[in-house]
Amino acid sequence: MSLTYIVTGASRGLGLEFVTQIAAKGHTVFALARNPSASEGLQKLVDNKKVFAVQLDTTDEKSIKNAVEEVSKNAPQGVDVLINNAGISGDRGGNIRKTDDEDYINVFTTNVVAVASVTNAFLPLLRQRGQDHTKKILNMSSILASISQINTINPTGKASAYSVSKAALNMLTKLTSNQLASENFIVYASHPGWVKTDMGGDDAPVEKKDSIAGMLKVIENLTPEQNGSFIDYQGNQLPW
Ligand SMILES: NC(=O)c1ccc[n+]([C@@H]2O[C@H](COP(=O)([O-])OP(=O)(O)OC[C@H]3O[C@@H](n4cnc5c(N)ncnc54)[C@H](OP(=O)(O)O)[C@@H]3O)[C@@H](O)[C@H]2O)c1
C-alpha cells in the first residue's frame, strides 16, 4: 500500500536518507527543508510526482503555514506519517556549568518548540486520513535524552542543552501520544543510533542507510501498545 510521508530537515543527513528510502519503497514523500534548492542530494530525488521538495524552516511560523498549504495542494487525500527529524546539536563543548542562555534558547526552539508547532500545523492533514486509518508521528530524539541512562552514557553532561532539549521532546511526545490515542494515532520518540552524519561525525559506528532502514521497519510495524514510547532504530524499547 502506497502511503504519504512528510520528513522535516530533509536537506542532508538522516532526513535526506529517509526521503531516499521512503521513495525507493514507492511511497509519496514531502521533503521539507530550509533551502531545498541548495541540497543537491534532494534535487536528484525530486520528481514532483512521488517526491516533492517544500521549503520549511521549522522555527518560522510563516514558513510552516506556507508549507502546510503547499503539501495540502499535492496531498488532497491527507498524510499518513509525519517524521519530525529536523534538529540541532547546539554547542557541543558546553556542559551544565558553561552552557549559555542563548544556546539553551536556540536548541530548545528547534528541538522542542518547533516540533510542537510543526505537529500542530500538520495535524489536520493527518486527521484527514480518517479514524479507521492509523496515523503515525515520529519525533527524532536521542539516547542522550534518557534520564535513566545518562549516568553511563554522558555523566558530565557534555552538550547539555541538547540532552535537556531532547528530554523535553520526549515529554512532548508522551503528551502528544496521550492526546491523540483515541484518534488512532501512534506517536513515539525514536533514537536513530549514533550515526555518521554532519551531527554524528565520522567516528559514529552506524551508517545512515542502516539507521534509516531500521527506523522505517519500526514505523511500518508499530502497534497501538507502542503509542507514547521510546524506540531505537533496531526496534528496542528504551527507558525514558
Ligand atoms: N546523527 C546522530 O548520531 C544522531 C543521534 C541521535 C539523534 N539524532 C537526531 O536526528 C536528527 C537528524 O540528525 P542528523 O544527524 O541528520 O543531523 P544533521 O546532519 O546535522 O542534519 C540536520 C538537519 O536538520 C535540519 N534543520 C536544522 N534546523 C532546522 C530548521 N530550523 N528548519 C528546518 N530544518 C532544520 C538541517 O537543515 P539545513 O541543511 O538547512 O541546516 C539538516 O537537514 C536530529 O534531530 C538529531 O538530533 C542524530
Short mmCIF file of C-alpha atoms and ligand atoms in Angstrom, two decimals:
data_model
loop_
_atom_site.label_atom_id
_atom_site.label_comp_id
_atom_site.label_asym_id
_atom_site.label_seq_id
_atom_site.Cartn_x
_atom_site.Cartn_y
_atom_site.Cartn_z
CA MET A 1 0.00 0.00 0.00
CA SER A 2 1.42 3.36 -1.01
CA LEU A 3 1.48 5.87 1.85
CA THR A 4 2.24 9.58 2.11
CA TYR A 5 5.08 10.74 4.35
CA ILE A 6 6.36 14.14 5.48
CA VAL A 7 10.02 14.46 6.54
CA THR A 8 11.43 17.65 8.08
CA GLY A 9 15.13 18.55 7.85
CA ALA A 10 15.37 16.70 4.54
CA SER A 11 18.35 18.56 3.04
CA ARG A 12 21.05 16.20 4.35
CA GLY A 13 21.90 13.59 6.97
CA LEU A 14 19.18 11.34 8.30
CA GLY A 15 16.39 13.41 6.76
CA LEU A 16 17.72 13.03 3.23
CA GLU A 17 18.27 9.30 3.77
CA PHE A 18 14.66 8.98 5.00
CA VAL A 19 13.46 10.59 1.76
CA THR A 20 15.72 8.33 -0.34
CA GLN A 21 14.50 5.12 1.26
CA ILE A 22 10.82 6.12 1.51
CA ALA A 23 10.83 6.99 -2.22
CA ALA A 24 12.59 3.71 -3.06
CA LYS A 25 9.71 1.86 -1.38
CA GLY A 26 7.28 3.58 -3.78
CA HIS A 27 5.62 5.87 -1.25
CA THR A 28 4.90 9.56 -1.76
CA VAL A 29 7.18 11.80 0.28
CA PHE A 30 7.21 15.51 1.01
CA ALA A 31 10.80 16.51 1.74
CA LEU A 32 10.71 19.66 3.86
CA ALA A 33 13.92 21.65 4.01
CA ARG A 34 15.07 25.17 4.88
CA ASN A 35 16.61 25.62 1.46
CA PRO A 36 15.62 22.75 -0.84
CA SER A 37 17.34 24.14 -3.94
CA ALA A 38 20.70 24.15 -2.12
CA SER A 39 20.55 20.40 -1.47
CA GLU A 40 21.93 18.56 -4.48
CA GLY A 41 21.02 15.22 -2.97
CA LEU A 42 17.42 16.26 -2.56
CA GLN A 43 17.16 17.83 -6.02
CA LYS A 44 18.23 14.50 -7.54
CA LEU A 45 15.27 12.77 -5.90
CA VAL A 46 12.54 15.31 -6.66
CA ASP A 47 10.15 14.34 -9.50
CA ASN A 48 7.05 16.28 -8.36
CA LYS A 49 5.03 13.07 -8.71
CA LYS A 50 6.12 10.96 -5.73
CA VAL A 51 8.89 13.14 -4.27
CA PHE A 52 8.14 16.79 -3.57
CA ALA A 53 10.52 19.36 -2.09
CA VAL A 54 8.87 22.03 0.06
CA GLN A 55 10.51 24.98 1.80
CA LEU A 56 10.24 24.76 5.59
CA ASP A 57 12.15 26.43 8.37
CA THR A 58 10.58 24.66 11.34
CA THR A 59 11.18 27.68 13.60
CA ASP A 60 9.37 30.13 11.33
CA GLU A 61 5.59 30.41 11.72
CA LYS A 62 5.01 31.82 8.22
CA SER A 63 7.18 29.17 6.63
CA ILE A 64 5.18 26.48 8.44
CA LYS A 65 1.89 27.93 7.20
CA ASN A 66 3.16 28.07 3.61
CA ALA A 67 4.48 24.51 3.82
CA VAL A 68 1.12 23.20 5.05
CA GLU A 69 -0.60 24.92 2.10
CA GLU A 70 1.93 23.50 -0.35
CA VAL A 71 1.62 19.94 0.97
CA SER A 72 -2.21 20.20 1.10
CA LYS A 73 -2.29 21.12 -2.59
CA ASN A 74 -0.38 17.98 -3.57
CA ALA A 75 -1.85 15.62 -0.96
CA PRO A 76 -5.59 16.34 -1.02
CA GLN A 77 -6.17 12.87 0.46
CA GLY A 78 -4.11 13.71 3.57
CA VAL A 79 -0.88 12.38 5.03
CA ASP A 80 -0.13 9.11 6.85
CA VAL A 81 3.21 9.69 8.57
CA LEU A 82 4.95 12.80 9.94
CA ILE A 83 8.67 12.47 10.69
CA ASN A 84 9.88 15.37 12.85
CA ASN A 85 13.56 14.91 12.05
CA ALA A 86 14.99 18.46 11.92
CA GLY A 87 17.24 19.17 14.89
CA ILE A 88 20.40 20.94 16.02
CA SER A 89 23.10 19.96 18.48
CA GLY A 90 23.97 23.41 19.84
CA ASP A 91 27.34 23.96 21.50
CA ARG A 92 28.91 20.50 21.84
CA GLY A 93 31.59 21.79 24.19
CA GLY A 94 29.02 23.22 26.55
CA ASN A 95 28.36 21.32 29.77
CA ILE A 96 25.90 22.01 32.53
CA ARG A 97 28.15 24.70 34.08
CA LYS A 98 29.09 26.56 30.92
CA THR A 99 26.11 26.47 28.58
CA ASP A 100 24.92 29.99 27.95
CA ASP A 101 21.29 31.11 27.79
CA GLU A 102 21.41 31.65 24.05
CA ASP A 103 22.48 28.07 23.42
CA TYR A 104 19.62 26.74 25.56
CA ILE A 105 17.12 29.00 23.79
CA ASN A 106 18.30 28.14 20.26
CA VAL A 107 18.41 24.41 20.87
CA PHE A 108 15.07 24.39 22.72
CA THR A 109 13.43 26.45 19.97
CA THR A 110 14.43 23.99 17.23
CA ASN A 111 14.31 20.69 19.08
CA VAL A 112 11.14 21.25 21.11
CA VAL A 113 9.07 24.34 20.27
CA ALA A 114 9.36 23.86 16.51
CA VAL A 115 8.33 20.19 16.76
CA ALA A 116 5.18 21.22 18.66
CA SER A 117 4.39 23.93 16.08
CA VAL A 118 5.01 21.70 13.05
CA THR A 119 2.96 18.85 14.54
CA ASN A 120 0.02 21.12 15.34
CA ALA A 121 0.13 22.65 11.88
CA PHE A 122 0.13 19.31 10.05
CA LEU A 123 -2.42 17.58 12.32
CA PRO A 124 -5.42 18.45 10.11
CA LEU A 125 -3.71 16.75 7.13
CA LEU A 126 -3.02 13.64 9.22
CA ARG A 127 -6.56 13.62 10.64
CA GLN A 128 -7.90 13.78 7.09
CA ARG A 129 -6.90 10.11 6.65
CA GLY A 130 -9.81 9.24 8.95
CA GLN A 131 -10.43 7.36 12.16
CA ASP A 132 -10.09 3.89 10.57
CA HIS A 133 -6.60 4.63 9.35
CA THR A 134 -3.56 4.58 11.70
CA LYS A 135 -1.64 7.85 11.51
CA LYS A 136 1.95 7.92 12.79
CA ILE A 137 4.28 10.61 14.15
CA LEU A 138 7.98 10.01 14.77
CA ASN A 139 9.79 12.59 16.89
CA MET A 140 13.54 12.29 16.49
CA SER A 141 15.01 12.05 19.96
CA SER A 142 18.32 10.64 21.19
CA ILE A 143 19.61 8.23 23.80
CA LEU A 144 21.25 11.38 25.25
CA ALA A 145 17.73 12.33 26.40
CA SER A 146 17.38 9.25 28.58
CA ILE A 147 17.40 10.37 32.22
CA SER A 148 17.73 6.77 33.40
CA GLN A 149 20.79 6.11 31.18
CA ILE A 150 22.60 9.45 31.20
CA ASN A 151 24.93 8.50 34.07
CA THR A 152 26.53 5.80 31.98
CA ILE A 153 26.28 7.46 28.57
CA ASN A 154 27.20 11.08 29.26
CA PRO A 155 27.66 11.68 33.00
CA THR A 156 29.37 15.08 32.61
CA GLY A 157 26.51 16.44 30.57
CA LYS A 158 28.56 17.41 27.51
CA ALA A 159 26.33 19.27 25.01
CA SER A 160 23.88 19.62 27.88
CA ALA A 161 21.45 21.92 26.04
CA TYR A 162 20.98 19.11 23.50
CA SER A 163 20.25 16.46 26.17
CA VAL A 164 17.91 18.79 28.05
CA SER A 165 16.02 19.68 24.86
CA LYS A 166 15.61 16.07 23.71
CA ALA A 167 14.38 15.06 27.21
CA ALA A 168 11.77 17.81 26.85
CA LEU A 169 10.95 16.49 23.38
CA ASN A 170 10.33 13.08 24.96
CA MET A 171 7.75 14.63 27.30
CA LEU A 172 6.18 16.47 24.36
CA THR A 173 5.98 13.11 22.57
CA LYS A 174 4.33 11.40 25.54
CA LEU A 175 1.73 14.14 26.00
CA THR A 176 1.00 14.25 22.25
CA SER A 177 0.57 10.48 22.20
CA ASN A 178 -1.90 10.64 25.11
CA GLN A 179 -3.90 13.35 23.42
CA LEU A 180 -4.12 11.61 20.05
CA ALA A 181 -4.52 7.98 21.16
CA SER A 182 -8.31 7.99 20.80
CA GLU A 183 -7.99 9.24 17.20
CA ASN A 184 -5.96 6.21 16.07
CA PHE A 185 -2.55 7.85 16.12
CA ILE A 186 0.75 6.26 17.15
CA VAL A 187 3.21 8.90 18.33
CA TYR A 188 6.67 7.91 19.54
CA ALA A 189 10.22 9.11 20.17
CA SER A 190 12.99 7.47 18.16
CA HIS A 191 16.72 7.05 18.80
CA PRO A 192 18.47 6.59 15.43
CA GLY A 193 21.70 5.20 16.89
CA TRP A 194 24.94 7.15 16.82
CA VAL A 195 25.06 7.77 13.08
CA LYS A 196 27.69 9.11 10.65
CA THR A 197 26.22 12.48 9.62
CA ASP A 198 27.37 16.10 9.98
CA MET A 199 25.94 15.95 13.51
CA GLY A 200 27.07 12.43 14.42
CA GLY A 201 30.59 12.85 12.98
CA ASP A 202 32.93 10.39 11.28
CA ASP A 203 33.58 8.27 14.38
CA ALA A 204 29.93 7.23 14.64
CA PRO A 205 29.55 3.44 14.30
CA VAL A 206 26.19 3.37 12.48
CA GLU A 207 25.73 4.09 8.77
CA LYS A 208 22.80 6.28 7.64
CA LYS A 209 21.35 3.55 5.45
CA ASP A 210 21.21 1.07 8.36
CA SER A 211 19.73 3.60 10.80
CA ILE A 212 17.00 4.63 8.37
CA ALA A 213 16.22 1.10 7.18
CA GLY A 214 15.79 0.15 10.84
CA MET A 215 13.60 3.15 11.70
CA LEU A 216 11.37 2.58 8.64
CA LYS A 217 10.92 -1.06 9.66
CA VAL A 218 9.88 0.15 13.13
CA ILE A 219 7.40 2.67 11.66
CA GLU A 220 5.87 0.04 9.38
CA ASN A 221 5.36 -2.44 12.24
CA LEU A 222 4.19 -0.13 15.04
CA THR A 223 1.39 -1.45 17.24
CA PRO A 224 -1.07 0.65 19.29
CA GLU A 225 0.70 -0.51 22.50
CA GLN A 226 3.79 1.36 21.30
CA ASN A 227 1.97 4.69 21.30
CA GLY A 228 3.89 7.04 23.60
CA SER A 229 7.09 5.01 23.78
CA PHE A 230 10.80 5.47 23.09
CA ILE A 231 12.18 3.06 20.49
CA ASP A 232 15.62 2.78 18.88
CA TYR A 233 16.39 2.07 15.21
CA GLN A 234 16.71 -1.64 15.96
CA GLY A 235 13.24 -1.82 17.47
CA ASN A 236 14.38 -1.95 21.11
CA GLN A 237 12.18 -0.25 23.68
CA LEU A 238 14.29 2.34 25.55
CA PRO A 239 13.84 3.55 29.13
CA TRP A 240 12.95 7.26 29.43
N1 LIG B 1 23.47 11.62 13.91
C1 LIG B 1 23.28 11.09 15.11
O1 LIG B 1 24.13 10.33 15.62
C2 LIG B 1 22.02 11.38 15.88
C3 LIG B 1 21.83 10.72 17.11
C4 LIG B 1 20.66 10.95 17.83
C5 LIG B 1 19.70 11.81 17.33
N2 LIG B 1 19.90 12.46 16.15
C6 LIG B 1 18.84 13.36 15.67
O2 LIG B 1 18.49 13.06 14.34
C7 LIG B 1 18.04 14.24 13.65
C8 LIG B 1 18.82 14.40 12.35
O3 LIG B 1 20.19 14.47 12.68
P1 LIG B 1 21.38 14.39 11.62
O4 LIG B 1 22.43 13.57 12.24
O5 LIG B 1 20.86 14.07 10.29
O6 LIG B 1 21.86 15.92 11.68
P2 LIG B 1 22.50 16.87 10.56
O7 LIG B 1 23.31 16.08 9.64
O8 LIG B 1 23.11 17.99 11.32
O9 LIG B 1 21.17 17.41 9.79
C9 LIG B 1 20.26 18.20 10.49
C10 LIG B 1 19.10 18.52 9.58
O10 LIG B 1 18.15 19.30 10.30
C11 LIG B 1 17.87 20.46 9.51
N3 LIG B 1 17.45 21.59 10.33
C12 LIG B 1 18.03 22.12 11.43
N4 LIG B 1 17.32 23.17 11.87
C13 LIG B 1 16.26 23.31 11.02
C14 LIG B 1 15.18 24.21 10.93
N5 LIG B 1 15.02 25.22 11.80
N6 LIG B 1 14.27 24.04 9.93
C15 LIG B 1 14.42 23.04 9.04
N7 LIG B 1 15.43 22.17 9.05
C16 LIG B 1 16.34 22.30 10.03
C17 LIG B 1 19.16 20.75 8.75
O11 LIG B 1 18.88 21.61 7.66
P3 LIG B 1 19.99 22.59 6.99
O12 LIG B 1 20.72 21.76 5.96
O13 LIG B 1 19.18 23.69 6.42
O14 LIG B 1 20.90 23.05 8.09
C18 LIG B 1 19.52 19.33 8.34
O15 LIG B 1 18.75 18.90 7.25
C19 LIG B 1 18.23 15.39 14.63
O16 LIG B 1 17.01 15.66 15.27
C20 LIG B 1 19.24 14.84 15.63
O17 LIG B 1 19.15 15.44 16.89
C21 LIG B 1 21.04 12.27 15.40
#
